[in-house]
Coordinates of C-alpha atoms in Angstrom, one line a residue:
M1 CA -10.0 26.9 -12.5
K2 CA -7.0 26.8 -10.3
V3 CA -5.2 23.3 -10.2
V4 CA -3.4 22.7 -7.0
R5 CA -1.2 19.5 -6.3
A6 CA -0.9 18.0 -2.9
K7 CA 2.8 18.6 -1.2
F8 CA 3.3 15.1 -1.2
A9 CA 1.8 12.7 -3.8
G10 CA 2.6 9.9 -5.9
A11 CA 5.1 7.0 -6.2
C12 CA 7.2 6.4 -3.2
Y13 CA 10.6 5.1 -2.8
G14 CA 9.5 1.6 -2.2
V15 CA 7.3 1.7 -5.6
Q16 CA 9.9 3.3 -7.7
R17 CA 12.5 0.7 -6.3
A18 CA 10.2 -2.2 -7.2
L19 CA 9.8 -0.9 -10.6
D20 CA 13.5 -0.2 -11.3
L21 CA 14.1 -4.1 -10.1
A22 CA 11.6 -5.6 -12.5
L23 CA 12.8 -3.6 -15.5
R24 CA 16.3 -4.3 -14.6
S25 CA 15.5 -8.0 -14.5
V26 CA 14.5 -8.0 -18.3
A27 CA 17.3 -5.4 -19.5
D28 CA 19.2 -8.6 -20.4
G29 CA 16.6 -9.8 -22.7
Q30 CA 15.4 -12.4 -20.3
G31 CA 11.8 -13.0 -19.2
A32 CA 10.6 -12.1 -15.8
H33 CA 7.4 -12.8 -13.9
T34 CA 5.9 -11.0 -11.0
L35 CA 4.0 -13.2 -8.5
G36 CA 0.8 -11.2 -8.3
P37 CA 0.7 -7.6 -9.5
L38 CA 4.0 -5.8 -8.8
I39 CA 2.1 -2.9 -7.5
H40 CA -1.5 -1.9 -7.2
N41 CA -1.8 -0.1 -10.4
P42 CA -3.3 -1.8 -13.4
Q43 CA -1.9 0.5 -15.7
V44 CA 1.6 0.1 -14.7
V45 CA 1.2 -3.5 -14.5
Q46 CA 0.0 -3.4 -18.1
K47 CA 3.2 -1.3 -19.1
L48 CA 5.4 -4.1 -17.4
A49 CA 3.8 -6.6 -19.3
D50 CA 4.7 -4.7 -22.7
Q51 CA 8.1 -4.7 -21.5
G52 CA 8.4 -8.4 -20.7
V53 CA 7.6 -8.3 -16.8
T54 CA 4.4 -10.4 -16.9
E55 CA 2.2 -11.2 -13.7
I56 CA 1.5 -14.8 -12.9
S57 CA -0.7 -16.1 -10.0
S58 CA 1.0 -19.3 -9.2
I59 CA 4.7 -20.5 -9.1
D60 CA 3.4 -23.3 -11.6
E61 CA 3.4 -20.7 -14.5
V62 CA 7.2 -19.5 -14.0
S63 CA 8.8 -20.1 -17.4
A64 CA 12.0 -21.8 -17.6
G65 CA 15.0 -19.4 -17.5
S66 CA 12.8 -16.5 -16.2
S67 CA 13.1 -14.5 -13.1
V68 CA 10.5 -14.3 -10.3
V69 CA 10.2 -10.8 -8.9
I70 CA 8.5 -10.6 -5.5
R71 CA 6.0 -7.8 -5.4
S72 CA 6.6 -4.8 -3.4
H73 CA 3.9 -6.0 -0.7
G74 CA 5.9 -8.8 -0.2
V75 CA 4.9 -12.7 0.1
T76 CA 4.6 -15.2 3.1
P77 CA 7.7 -17.2 4.2
Q78 CA 6.4 -20.1 2.7
V79 CA 5.7 -18.8 -0.8
M80 CA 9.3 -17.3 -0.7
R81 CA 10.6 -20.7 0.0
S82 CA 8.5 -22.2 -2.8
V83 CA 9.7 -19.7 -5.3
E84 CA 13.3 -20.2 -4.3
A85 CA 12.9 -24.0 -4.6
T86 CA 12.1 -23.7 -8.2
G87 CA 15.7 -22.8 -8.9
S88 CA 14.6 -19.6 -11.0
P89 CA 16.4 -16.2 -10.4
V90 CA 14.6 -14.4 -7.6
V91 CA 14.3 -10.7 -7.6
D92 CA 13.0 -9.5 -4.2
A93 CA 11.2 -6.3 -4.7
T94 CA 9.7 -6.1 -1.3
C95 CA 9.2 -2.6 -0.1
P96 CA 12.1 -2.2 2.5
H97 CA 9.7 -0.8 4.8
V98 CA 7.2 -3.9 4.6
S99 CA 10.3 -6.3 5.1
R100 CA 11.1 -4.4 8.4
A101 CA 7.3 -4.9 9.4
Q102 CA 7.8 -8.5 8.5
R103 CA 10.8 -9.0 10.8
A104 CA 8.8 -7.1 13.6
A105 CA 5.9 -9.4 13.4
A106 CA 8.1 -12.5 13.9
Q107 CA 10.2 -11.1 16.7
L108 CA 6.9 -9.9 18.5
A109 CA 5.6 -13.4 18.2
Q110 CA 8.7 -14.8 19.5
Q111 CA 8.8 -12.7 22.2
H112 CA 5.1 -12.4 23.5
G113 CA 2.9 -15.2 21.8
T114 CA 0.3 -12.9 20.9
V115 CA 0.3 -10.5 18.0
V116 CA -2.2 -8.3 16.8
V117 CA -1.6 -6.9 13.1
V118 CA -3.5 -3.5 12.4
G119 CA -4.5 -3.9 8.8
E120 CA -6.9 -5.2 6.3
A121 CA -7.3 -9.1 6.4
G122 CA -6.8 -10.4 3.1
H123 CA -4.5 -7.8 1.9
P124 CA -1.2 -9.3 0.5
E125 CA 1.0 -7.2 2.9
V126 CA -1.0 -8.3 5.9
E127 CA -1.3 -11.9 4.8
G128 CA 2.6 -11.7 4.7
L129 CA 2.7 -10.3 8.1
V130 CA 0.2 -12.8 9.8
A131 CA 2.4 -15.6 8.1
C132 CA 5.6 -14.4 9.5
A133 CA 4.1 -14.4 12.9
L134 CA 2.2 -17.5 12.5
E135 CA 5.7 -19.2 12.2
R136 CA 6.3 -18.5 15.7
T137 CA 3.0 -18.7 17.4
D138 CA -0.9 -19.6 16.6
R139 CA -2.4 -16.5 18.4
V140 CA -2.3 -13.8 15.4
Y141 CA -5.0 -11.4 14.9
A142 CA -5.6 -9.2 12.0
V143 CA -7.7 -6.5 12.9
T144 CA -8.7 -2.9 11.3
S145 CA -10.5 -1.5 14.5
A146 CA -10.7 -2.2 18.2
D147 CA -13.9 -3.7 18.0
Q148 CA -12.5 -6.8 16.1
L149 CA -10.1 -7.6 19.1
P150 CA -10.9 -11.1 20.4
A151 CA -12.8 -11.1 23.7
D152 CA -10.4 -13.4 25.4
I153 CA -7.1 -11.8 24.4
Q154 CA -4.6 -11.6 27.2
A155 CA -1.2 -10.0 27.9
P156 CA 1.8 -10.1 26.7
V157 CA 0.8 -8.7 23.4
G158 CA 2.9 -7.3 20.5
I159 CA 1.2 -5.0 17.9
V160 CA 2.5 -4.5 14.1
V161 CA 0.9 -2.4 11.7
Q162 CA 0.2 -2.5 8.0
T163 CA 2.7 0.1 6.2
T164 CA -0.4 1.9 4.8
Q165 CA -2.5 2.0 7.7
Q166 CA -3.8 5.4 9.2
R167 CA -2.1 6.1 12.9
E168 CA -5.8 6.5 14.2
A169 CA -6.6 2.8 13.7
L170 CA -3.4 2.0 15.5
D171 CA -4.1 4.5 18.4
S172 CA -7.6 2.8 18.7
V173 CA -6.5 -0.6 18.9
V174 CA -3.8 0.4 21.6
A175 CA -6.4 2.3 23.6
A176 CA -8.7 -0.7 23.6
L177 CA -6.0 -3.0 25.0
R178 CA -5.0 -0.7 27.5
G179 CA -8.7 -0.3 28.5
R180 CA -8.6 -3.9 29.3
G181 CA -5.6 -3.8 31.4
I182 CA -3.0 -4.6 28.6
E183 CA 0.1 -2.8 27.9
P184 CA 0.8 -3.8 24.6
E185 CA 4.6 -3.5 22.8
V186 CA 3.9 -1.5 19.8
R187 CA 6.0 -1.5 16.8
N188 CA 4.8 1.5 14.6
T189 CA 5.7 0.3 11.0
I190 CA 3.4 2.5 9.5
C191 CA 5.4 4.1 6.3
F192 CA 6.5 7.6 6.9
A193 CA 5.6 8.4 3.2
T194 CA 2.2 7.1 3.7
S195 CA 1.6 9.3 6.7
Q196 CA 3.3 12.5 4.7
R197 CA 0.7 11.7 1.8
Q198 CA -2.1 11.3 4.1
G199 CA -1.6 14.5 6.0
A200 CA -0.9 16.7 2.7
A201 CA -4.1 15.2 1.2
A202 CA -6.3 16.0 4.1
D203 CA -4.8 19.6 4.2
L204 CA -5.6 20.0 0.4
A205 CA -9.1 18.7 0.6
S206 CA -9.8 21.3 3.0
E207 CA -9.0 24.0 0.8
V208 CA -10.4 23.1 -2.5
D209 CA -13.8 23.2 -4.0
A210 CA -13.4 19.4 -5.9
L211 CA -10.5 17.1 -5.5
V212 CA -9.0 14.1 -7.7
V213 CA -7.2 11.2 -6.3
I214 CA -5.2 9.0 -8.9
G215 CA -4.3 5.5 -8.3
G216 CA -5.5 1.8 -8.7
R217 CA -8.9 0.9 -7.1
N218 CA -7.3 -2.1 -6.0
S219 CA -4.6 -0.1 -3.9
S220 CA -5.6 0.1 -0.3
N221 CA -3.4 3.3 0.2
T222 CA -5.1 5.1 -2.6
T223 CA -8.6 4.1 -1.3
R224 CA -7.7 5.3 2.1
L225 CA -6.5 8.7 0.6
A226 CA -9.8 9.0 -1.4
D227 CA -11.8 8.2 2.1
I228 CA -9.6 11.0 4.0
C229 CA -10.3 13.5 1.1
K230 CA -14.1 12.8 0.9
E231 CA -14.4 13.3 4.7
R232 CA -13.1 17.0 4.1
C233 CA -14.4 17.7 0.5
S234 CA -17.4 16.1 -0.8
R235 CA -16.7 16.6 -4.6
T236 CA -13.8 14.0 -4.3
Y237 CA -13.2 11.7 -7.2
H238 CA -10.9 8.7 -7.3
I239 CA -9.9 7.7 -10.8
E240 CA -7.3 5.4 -12.2
S241 CA -6.4 7.4 -15.5
V242 CA -7.0 10.6 -17.1
D243 CA -9.6 9.3 -19.6
E244 CA -12.2 8.9 -16.6
I245 CA -12.2 12.6 -15.8
D246 CA -15.7 14.1 -16.5
P247 CA -15.7 18.0 -16.7
A248 CA -19.3 18.1 -15.4
W249 CA -17.5 17.2 -11.9
F250 CA -15.9 20.6 -11.8
A251 CA -18.9 22.9 -12.6
G252 CA -18.6 26.2 -10.4
A253 CA -15.2 25.1 -9.1
E254 CA -12.4 27.8 -8.5
T255 CA -9.9 25.4 -7.1
V256 CA -9.3 21.7 -7.8
G257 CA -6.8 19.7 -6.1
I258 CA -4.9 16.8 -6.9
T259 CA -3.3 13.7 -4.9
A260 CA -2.2 10.4 -5.9
G261 CA -1.4 7.1 -4.0
A262 CA 2.0 5.6 -3.6
S263 CA 1.6 3.1 -6.2
T264 CA 1.1 6.3 -8.8
P265 CA 4.1 7.5 -11.0
E266 CA 4.6 10.9 -11.8
D267 CA 3.4 10.6 -15.6
Q268 CA -0.1 9.6 -14.6
I269 CA 0.1 12.7 -12.3
D270 CA 1.3 15.1 -14.9
A271 CA -1.4 13.6 -17.4
V272 CA -4.3 14.2 -15.0
Q273 CA -2.9 18.0 -14.2
R274 CA -2.8 18.7 -17.8
R275 CA -6.3 17.7 -18.5
L276 CA -7.6 19.6 -15.7
E277 CA -5.8 22.8 -16.8
Q278 CA -7.3 22.6 -20.0
L279 CA -10.7 22.8 -18.7

C-alpha cells in the first residue's frame, strides 16, 4: 500500500508561533495559562499542560505570578481589556492573520455601519471578529451561507471572513448581496495557508483510494478539510491520533493519502504515516 502525503498539510505559521510563545512563557520557571485552548488540538493542549502551560476558562482562575497566553484564535476586545486589568503578564499569541481580520472588521464597521462576517457563529475567532465590529456599530451579522443574510440588510456593507473559511462561502455571500443591488466592500481575510491546505487536500483526495485527515475534532479547519476530502473520496477518515487507525479501513486500497489541519504538528503526521506504512 502506497502512502502519499498532501503537498501542504499540518501546522501553519500562526500555530507554530503560538506554541513557541506559550513554551517560551514558562521557560523561566514561571507558570502560564491559556485562556481557552491555545489551539484546537487536544493532544497538543495536554502536552502543553504537562510542560506547565495550563488551560483556564475564566480570568478568575489566573494564578498569581502566572502569564496569560492569548490563544491563536484571538479574543474579544472586552476580554483582552479584562486580562490586562488583572496585572498579569500578557502573551498575545493571536495569529497575525486573525489580528489582521479583527482590524478589518473594526475598520469596516467604522466606514460602513453594517458588517457581514462570513464564518461560523460561536467559533472563538468569529466571536472576536463580531465583537471588534460591534464596538463601532450594532449591525453585525455572522453567516456561513447566503441564505443566512438578513432580509432587510441595506448598503453600505463591509465583509470580513473567518481565516479558515472556504472561498466558495465568501463568493456566495458576495453574489447574493450583488443580486440585491448591494456592492459590498470585501476584505478577503482567508489565510493563504488555509487555501493551500484545502487545495492540496482536494487534489490528493481525487487521486487516492482512501484518505486520513489528522487533527482535532474541535478544529473547524480540520473538519472542513475532512468535508472537502469526503466529497472526492468516500473512504475519508478524520482522526485525532494514530491510535484510532483501523486497518480494516484500508482493505483493498492501493494508495492512501494523508492530510492534516493547521493545528496538527509534524510529529503527529509522522506517527500516522509510519503506522500506515506498516499495514
